[in-house]
Structures are given as structure tokens and as C-alpha cells.
GROMACS .gro file of C-alpha atoms in nm:
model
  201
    1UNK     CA    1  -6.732   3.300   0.732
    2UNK     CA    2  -6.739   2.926   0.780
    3UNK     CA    3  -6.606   2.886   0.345
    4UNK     CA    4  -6.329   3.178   0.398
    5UNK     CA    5  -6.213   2.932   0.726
    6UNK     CA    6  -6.258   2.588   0.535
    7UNK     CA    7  -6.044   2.803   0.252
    8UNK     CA    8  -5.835   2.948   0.463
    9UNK     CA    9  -5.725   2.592   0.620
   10UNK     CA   10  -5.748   2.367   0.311
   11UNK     CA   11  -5.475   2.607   0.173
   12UNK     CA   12  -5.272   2.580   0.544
   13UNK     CA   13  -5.288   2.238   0.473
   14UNK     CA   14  -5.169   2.238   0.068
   15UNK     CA   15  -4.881   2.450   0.185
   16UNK     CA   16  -4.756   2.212   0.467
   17UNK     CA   17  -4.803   1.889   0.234
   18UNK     CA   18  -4.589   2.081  -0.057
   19UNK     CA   19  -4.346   2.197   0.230
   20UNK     CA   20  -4.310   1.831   0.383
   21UNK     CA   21  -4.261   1.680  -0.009
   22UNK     CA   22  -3.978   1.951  -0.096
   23UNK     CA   23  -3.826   1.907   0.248
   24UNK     CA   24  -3.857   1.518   0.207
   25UNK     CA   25  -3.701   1.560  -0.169
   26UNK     CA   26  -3.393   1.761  -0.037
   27UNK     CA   27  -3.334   1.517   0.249
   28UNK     CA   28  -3.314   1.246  -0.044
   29UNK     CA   29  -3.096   1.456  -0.221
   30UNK     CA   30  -2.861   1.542   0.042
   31UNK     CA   31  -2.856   1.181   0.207
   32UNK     CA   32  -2.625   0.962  -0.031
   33UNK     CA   33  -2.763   0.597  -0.029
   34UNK     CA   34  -2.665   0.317   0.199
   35UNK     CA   35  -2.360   0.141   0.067
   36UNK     CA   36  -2.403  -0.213  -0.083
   37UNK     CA   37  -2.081  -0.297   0.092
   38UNK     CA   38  -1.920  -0.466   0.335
   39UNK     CA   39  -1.546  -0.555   0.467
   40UNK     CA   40  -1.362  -0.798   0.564
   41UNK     CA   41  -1.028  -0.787   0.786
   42UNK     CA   42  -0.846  -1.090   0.621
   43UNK     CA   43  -0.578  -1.109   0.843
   44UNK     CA   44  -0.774  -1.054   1.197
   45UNK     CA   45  -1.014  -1.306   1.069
   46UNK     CA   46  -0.718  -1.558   1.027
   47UNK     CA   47  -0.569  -1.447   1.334
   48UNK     CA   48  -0.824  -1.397   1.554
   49UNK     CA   49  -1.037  -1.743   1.523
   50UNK     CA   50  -1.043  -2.046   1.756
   51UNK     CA   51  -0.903  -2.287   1.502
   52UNK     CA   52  -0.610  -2.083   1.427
   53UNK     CA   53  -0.519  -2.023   1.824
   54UNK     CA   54  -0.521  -2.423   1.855
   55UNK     CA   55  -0.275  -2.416   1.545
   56UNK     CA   56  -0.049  -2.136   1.726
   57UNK     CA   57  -0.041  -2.350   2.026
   58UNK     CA   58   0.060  -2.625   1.851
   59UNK     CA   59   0.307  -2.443   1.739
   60UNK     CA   60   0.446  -2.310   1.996
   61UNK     CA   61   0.452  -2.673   2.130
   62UNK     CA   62   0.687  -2.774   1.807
   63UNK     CA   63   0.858  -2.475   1.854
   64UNK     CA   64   0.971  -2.523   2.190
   65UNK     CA   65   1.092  -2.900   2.065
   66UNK     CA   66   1.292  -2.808   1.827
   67UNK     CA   67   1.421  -2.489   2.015
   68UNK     CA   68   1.581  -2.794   2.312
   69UNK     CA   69   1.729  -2.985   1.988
   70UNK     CA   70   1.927  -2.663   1.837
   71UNK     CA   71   2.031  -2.542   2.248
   72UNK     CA   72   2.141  -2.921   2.284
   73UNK     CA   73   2.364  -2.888   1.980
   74UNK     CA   74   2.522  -2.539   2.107
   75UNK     CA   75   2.604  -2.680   2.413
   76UNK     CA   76   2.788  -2.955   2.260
   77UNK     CA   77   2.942  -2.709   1.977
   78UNK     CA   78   3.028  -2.464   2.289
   79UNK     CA   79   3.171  -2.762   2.482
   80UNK     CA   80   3.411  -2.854   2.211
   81UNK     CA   81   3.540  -2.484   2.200
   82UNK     CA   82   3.652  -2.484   2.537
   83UNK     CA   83   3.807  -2.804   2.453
   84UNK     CA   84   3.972  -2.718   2.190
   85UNK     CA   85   4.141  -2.403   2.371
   86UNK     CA   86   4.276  -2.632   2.666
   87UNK     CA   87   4.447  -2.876   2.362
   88UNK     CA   88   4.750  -2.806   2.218
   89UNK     CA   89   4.716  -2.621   1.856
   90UNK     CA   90   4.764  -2.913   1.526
   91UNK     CA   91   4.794  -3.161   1.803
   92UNK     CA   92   4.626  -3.468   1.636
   93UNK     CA   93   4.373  -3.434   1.928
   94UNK     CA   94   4.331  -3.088   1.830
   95UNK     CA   95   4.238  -3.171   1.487
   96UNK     CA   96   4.039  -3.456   1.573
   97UNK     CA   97   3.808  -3.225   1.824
   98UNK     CA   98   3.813  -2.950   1.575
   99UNK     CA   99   3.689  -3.186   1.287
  100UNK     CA  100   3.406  -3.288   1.570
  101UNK     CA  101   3.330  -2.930   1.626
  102UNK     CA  102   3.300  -2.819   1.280
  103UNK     CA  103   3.078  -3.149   1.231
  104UNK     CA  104   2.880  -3.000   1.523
  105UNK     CA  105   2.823  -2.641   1.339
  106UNK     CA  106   2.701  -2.809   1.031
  107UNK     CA  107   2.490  -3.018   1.191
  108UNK     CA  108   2.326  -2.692   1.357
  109UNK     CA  109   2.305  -2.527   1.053
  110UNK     CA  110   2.152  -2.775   0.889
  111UNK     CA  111   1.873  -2.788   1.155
  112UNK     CA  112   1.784  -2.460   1.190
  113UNK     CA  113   1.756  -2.444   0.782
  114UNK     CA  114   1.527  -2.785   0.823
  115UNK     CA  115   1.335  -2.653   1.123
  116UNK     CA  116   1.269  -2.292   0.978
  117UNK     CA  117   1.152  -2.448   0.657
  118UNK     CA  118   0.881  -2.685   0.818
  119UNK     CA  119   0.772  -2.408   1.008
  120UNK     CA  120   0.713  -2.210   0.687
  121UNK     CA  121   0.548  -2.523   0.541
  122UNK     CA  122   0.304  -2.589   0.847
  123UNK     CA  123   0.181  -2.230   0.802
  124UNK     CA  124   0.151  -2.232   0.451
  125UNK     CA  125  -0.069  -2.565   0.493
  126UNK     CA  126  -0.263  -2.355   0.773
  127UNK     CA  127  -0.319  -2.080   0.574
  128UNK     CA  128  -0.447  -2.290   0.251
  129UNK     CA  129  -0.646  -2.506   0.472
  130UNK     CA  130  -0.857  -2.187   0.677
  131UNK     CA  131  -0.831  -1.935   0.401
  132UNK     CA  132  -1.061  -2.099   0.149
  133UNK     CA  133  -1.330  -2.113   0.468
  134UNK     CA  134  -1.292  -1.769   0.508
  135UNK     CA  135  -1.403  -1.685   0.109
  136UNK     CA  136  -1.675  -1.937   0.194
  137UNK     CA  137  -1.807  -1.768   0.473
  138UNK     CA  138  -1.789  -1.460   0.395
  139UNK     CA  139  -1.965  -1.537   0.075
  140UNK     CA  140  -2.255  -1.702   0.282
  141UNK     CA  141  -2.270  -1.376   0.476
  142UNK     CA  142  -2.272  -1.127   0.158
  143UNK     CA  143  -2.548  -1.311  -0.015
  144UNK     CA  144  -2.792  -1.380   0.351
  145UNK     CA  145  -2.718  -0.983   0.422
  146UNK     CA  146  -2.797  -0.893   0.015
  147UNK     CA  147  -2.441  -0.727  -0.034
  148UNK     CA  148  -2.338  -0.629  -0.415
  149UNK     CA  149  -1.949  -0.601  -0.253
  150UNK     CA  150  -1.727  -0.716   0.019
  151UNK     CA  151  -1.403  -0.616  -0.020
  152UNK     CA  152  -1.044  -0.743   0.174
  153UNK     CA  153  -0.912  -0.450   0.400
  154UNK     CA  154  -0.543  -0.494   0.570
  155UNK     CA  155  -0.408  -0.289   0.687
  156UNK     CA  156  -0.020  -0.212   0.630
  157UNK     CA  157   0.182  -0.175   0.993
  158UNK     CA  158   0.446   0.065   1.047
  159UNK     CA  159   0.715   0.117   1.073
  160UNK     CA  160   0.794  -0.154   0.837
  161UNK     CA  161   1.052  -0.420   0.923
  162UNK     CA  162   1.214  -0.470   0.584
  163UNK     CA  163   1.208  -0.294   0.256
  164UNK     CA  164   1.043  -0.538   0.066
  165UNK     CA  165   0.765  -0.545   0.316
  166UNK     CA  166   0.678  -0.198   0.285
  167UNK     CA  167   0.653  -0.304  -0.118
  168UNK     CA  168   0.434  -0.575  -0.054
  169UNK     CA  169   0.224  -0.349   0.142
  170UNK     CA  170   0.155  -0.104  -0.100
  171UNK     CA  171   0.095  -0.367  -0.412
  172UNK     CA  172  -0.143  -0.531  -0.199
  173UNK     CA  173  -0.314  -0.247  -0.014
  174UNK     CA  174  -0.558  -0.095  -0.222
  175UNK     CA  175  -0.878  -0.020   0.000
  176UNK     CA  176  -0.769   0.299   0.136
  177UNK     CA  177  -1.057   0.413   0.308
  178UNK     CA  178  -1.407   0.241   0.378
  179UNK     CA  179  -1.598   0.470   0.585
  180UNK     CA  180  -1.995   0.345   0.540
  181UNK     CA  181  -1.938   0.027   0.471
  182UNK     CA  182  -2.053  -0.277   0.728
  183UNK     CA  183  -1.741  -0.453   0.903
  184UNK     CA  184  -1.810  -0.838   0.857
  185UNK     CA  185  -1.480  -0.937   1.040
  186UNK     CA  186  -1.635  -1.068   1.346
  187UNK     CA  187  -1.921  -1.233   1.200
  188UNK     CA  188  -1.698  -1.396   0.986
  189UNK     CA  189  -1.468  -1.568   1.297
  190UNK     CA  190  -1.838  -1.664   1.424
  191UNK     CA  191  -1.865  -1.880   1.171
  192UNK     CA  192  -1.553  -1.989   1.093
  193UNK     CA  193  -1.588  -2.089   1.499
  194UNK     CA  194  -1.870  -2.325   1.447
  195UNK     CA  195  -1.643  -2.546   1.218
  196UNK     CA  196  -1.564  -2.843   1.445
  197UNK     CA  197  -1.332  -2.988   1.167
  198UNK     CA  198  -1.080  -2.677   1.156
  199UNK     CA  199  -1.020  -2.764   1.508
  200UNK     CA  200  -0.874  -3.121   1.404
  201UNK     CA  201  -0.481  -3.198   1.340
   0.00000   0.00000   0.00000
């Protein structure tokens, strides 16, 4: 009685290992692998870091400068239009005030064209100065955290503002979908945070 029970159980117990190995293979099978791969929000990580705030307020600060210059020469430009409609039409004074005016209108042009270009210029210097610290880190990050991958995500807004947007946005935006894959974005302005030099005119 006591072999037919020691039997009886040592095949229980066979079945319920072979059971637990099948079930064990088909949960292998059916689970894909973790990803090797993370992401990185370019554009959020530019945006959304310390350093890069400072530079916006600085900015802003320029901005707001040369913003009082342009207004100045629109009031003087708007000044000499009300002038000019109290004169007397090819009056020498007329001509004189509209030479002044039209002066005035160049000399606005001229400093909005100057103003929007050193605008361009400061961000372009902002963006090569951060962007190679953002390959850096991220890089850092990949290799502590073993990662085969990391690949730039951005995504496209819309509605688009001008054509040519929308075509930058779709020769640029190939990582259509990254479900699985580890976000590094905010670890990424972490670091990027600790850099005491960024921070610096």
C-alpha cells in the first residue's frame, strides 16, 4: 500500500513539474522580450531645462528692449503723418517732413530686419551650445542603464502653421510609435540641471 502511495505521488509530482515547465515555456513564448530601448523627447528636453528658462528670460528681457526702440520709432513715424496732413501738399515743408518720415520708415525697417536676425542668431547659439549636452547625457544614461538604442521622438503639432512646416515635420518625424520603450526625457533635464556652466551668459 505504502509503494502504490509513494508511486502514486512521485507521479503527482512528475506531472506538476512537466505542467509548470510547459506552462513556464509558453509564458516565454507568449511574453516578447524587454526592449533594449529608450527615448528621448528632444525638444521638451531643450525646452523644459533650467538653463534654457534662464536663456528665455533673458530673452524676453532683450525682447522687451528692443520692442521700446521699434514703438519709439512708430511714434515718431506716426507723429510725422499727422504732420504731414496739417502741411500744405509739395510745400517745401511738406517735402522736407515727408523726406524725414520716409527716413523714419527705413530706419524701422531696418531694425526690425536687424533685431529679428539677432534673435535668430542668439537661439541658434543656444541651441548649438545645450544640444551637444543633451547627446552627451543621454549617452551617459544609455550606456549606465545598458541600452542597445535611444532614439529622438518629436512629436509634429497640429494644425500646422505653414506649409513648409508640416514638410519638415514629416522628413524629420520618423519614430511613429514607441510603446515599450523607457522615456529618458526627464532624466535627461536632471542632468542637464546639474550643469552649473549652462547657467552662465
Amino acid at each position: 500500500m505504502k509503494i502504490k502511495t509513494l508511486i502514486s505521488g512521485c507521479l503527482v509530482g512528475i506531472i506538476v513539474l512537466f505542467l509548470a515547465r510547459e506552462f513556464g515555456q509558453a509564458q516565454a513564448l507568449s511574453s516578447p522580450p524587454a526592449l533594449n530601448i529608450a527615448i528621448v523627447e528632444i525638444g521638451k528636453a531643450l525646452q523644459n531645462c533650467q538653463a534654457t528658462m534662464k536663456f528665455k528670460e533673458r530673452m524676453t528681457a532683450e525682447d522687451n528692449e528692443m520692442q521700446k526702440e521699434e514703438d519709439g520709432l512708430s511714434e515718431q513715424i506716426k507723429s510725422l503723418r499727422g504732420v504731414l496732413q496739417a502741411l500744405v501738399p509739395n510745400s517745401n515743408d511738406y517735402f522736407v517732413r515727408s523726406k524725414e518720415m520716409m527716413q523714419k520708415q527705413k530706419a524701422l525697417e531696418g531694425l526690425q530686419d536687424y533685431n529679428r536676425q539677432l534673435k535668430g542668431l542668439k537661439i541658434h547659439q543656444w541651441t548649438e551650445k545645450i544640444y551637444p549636452e543633451i547627446l552627451r547625457v543621454t549617452k551617459e544614461l544609455a550606456a549606465k542603464k545598458g541600452l542597445a538604442l535611444v532614439l529622438a521622438v518629436e512629436e509634429p503639432e497640429f494644425p500646422t502653421p505653414r506649409p513648409e512646416v508640416l514638410s519638415a515635420a514629416i522628413q524629420t518625424h520618423k519614430v511613429l510609435y514607441s510603446g515599450g520603450c523607457s522615456n529618458l526625457t526627464s532624466e535627461v533635464i536632471a542632468e542637464l540641471d546639474k550643469l552649473d556652466f549652462l547657467l552662465k551668459d
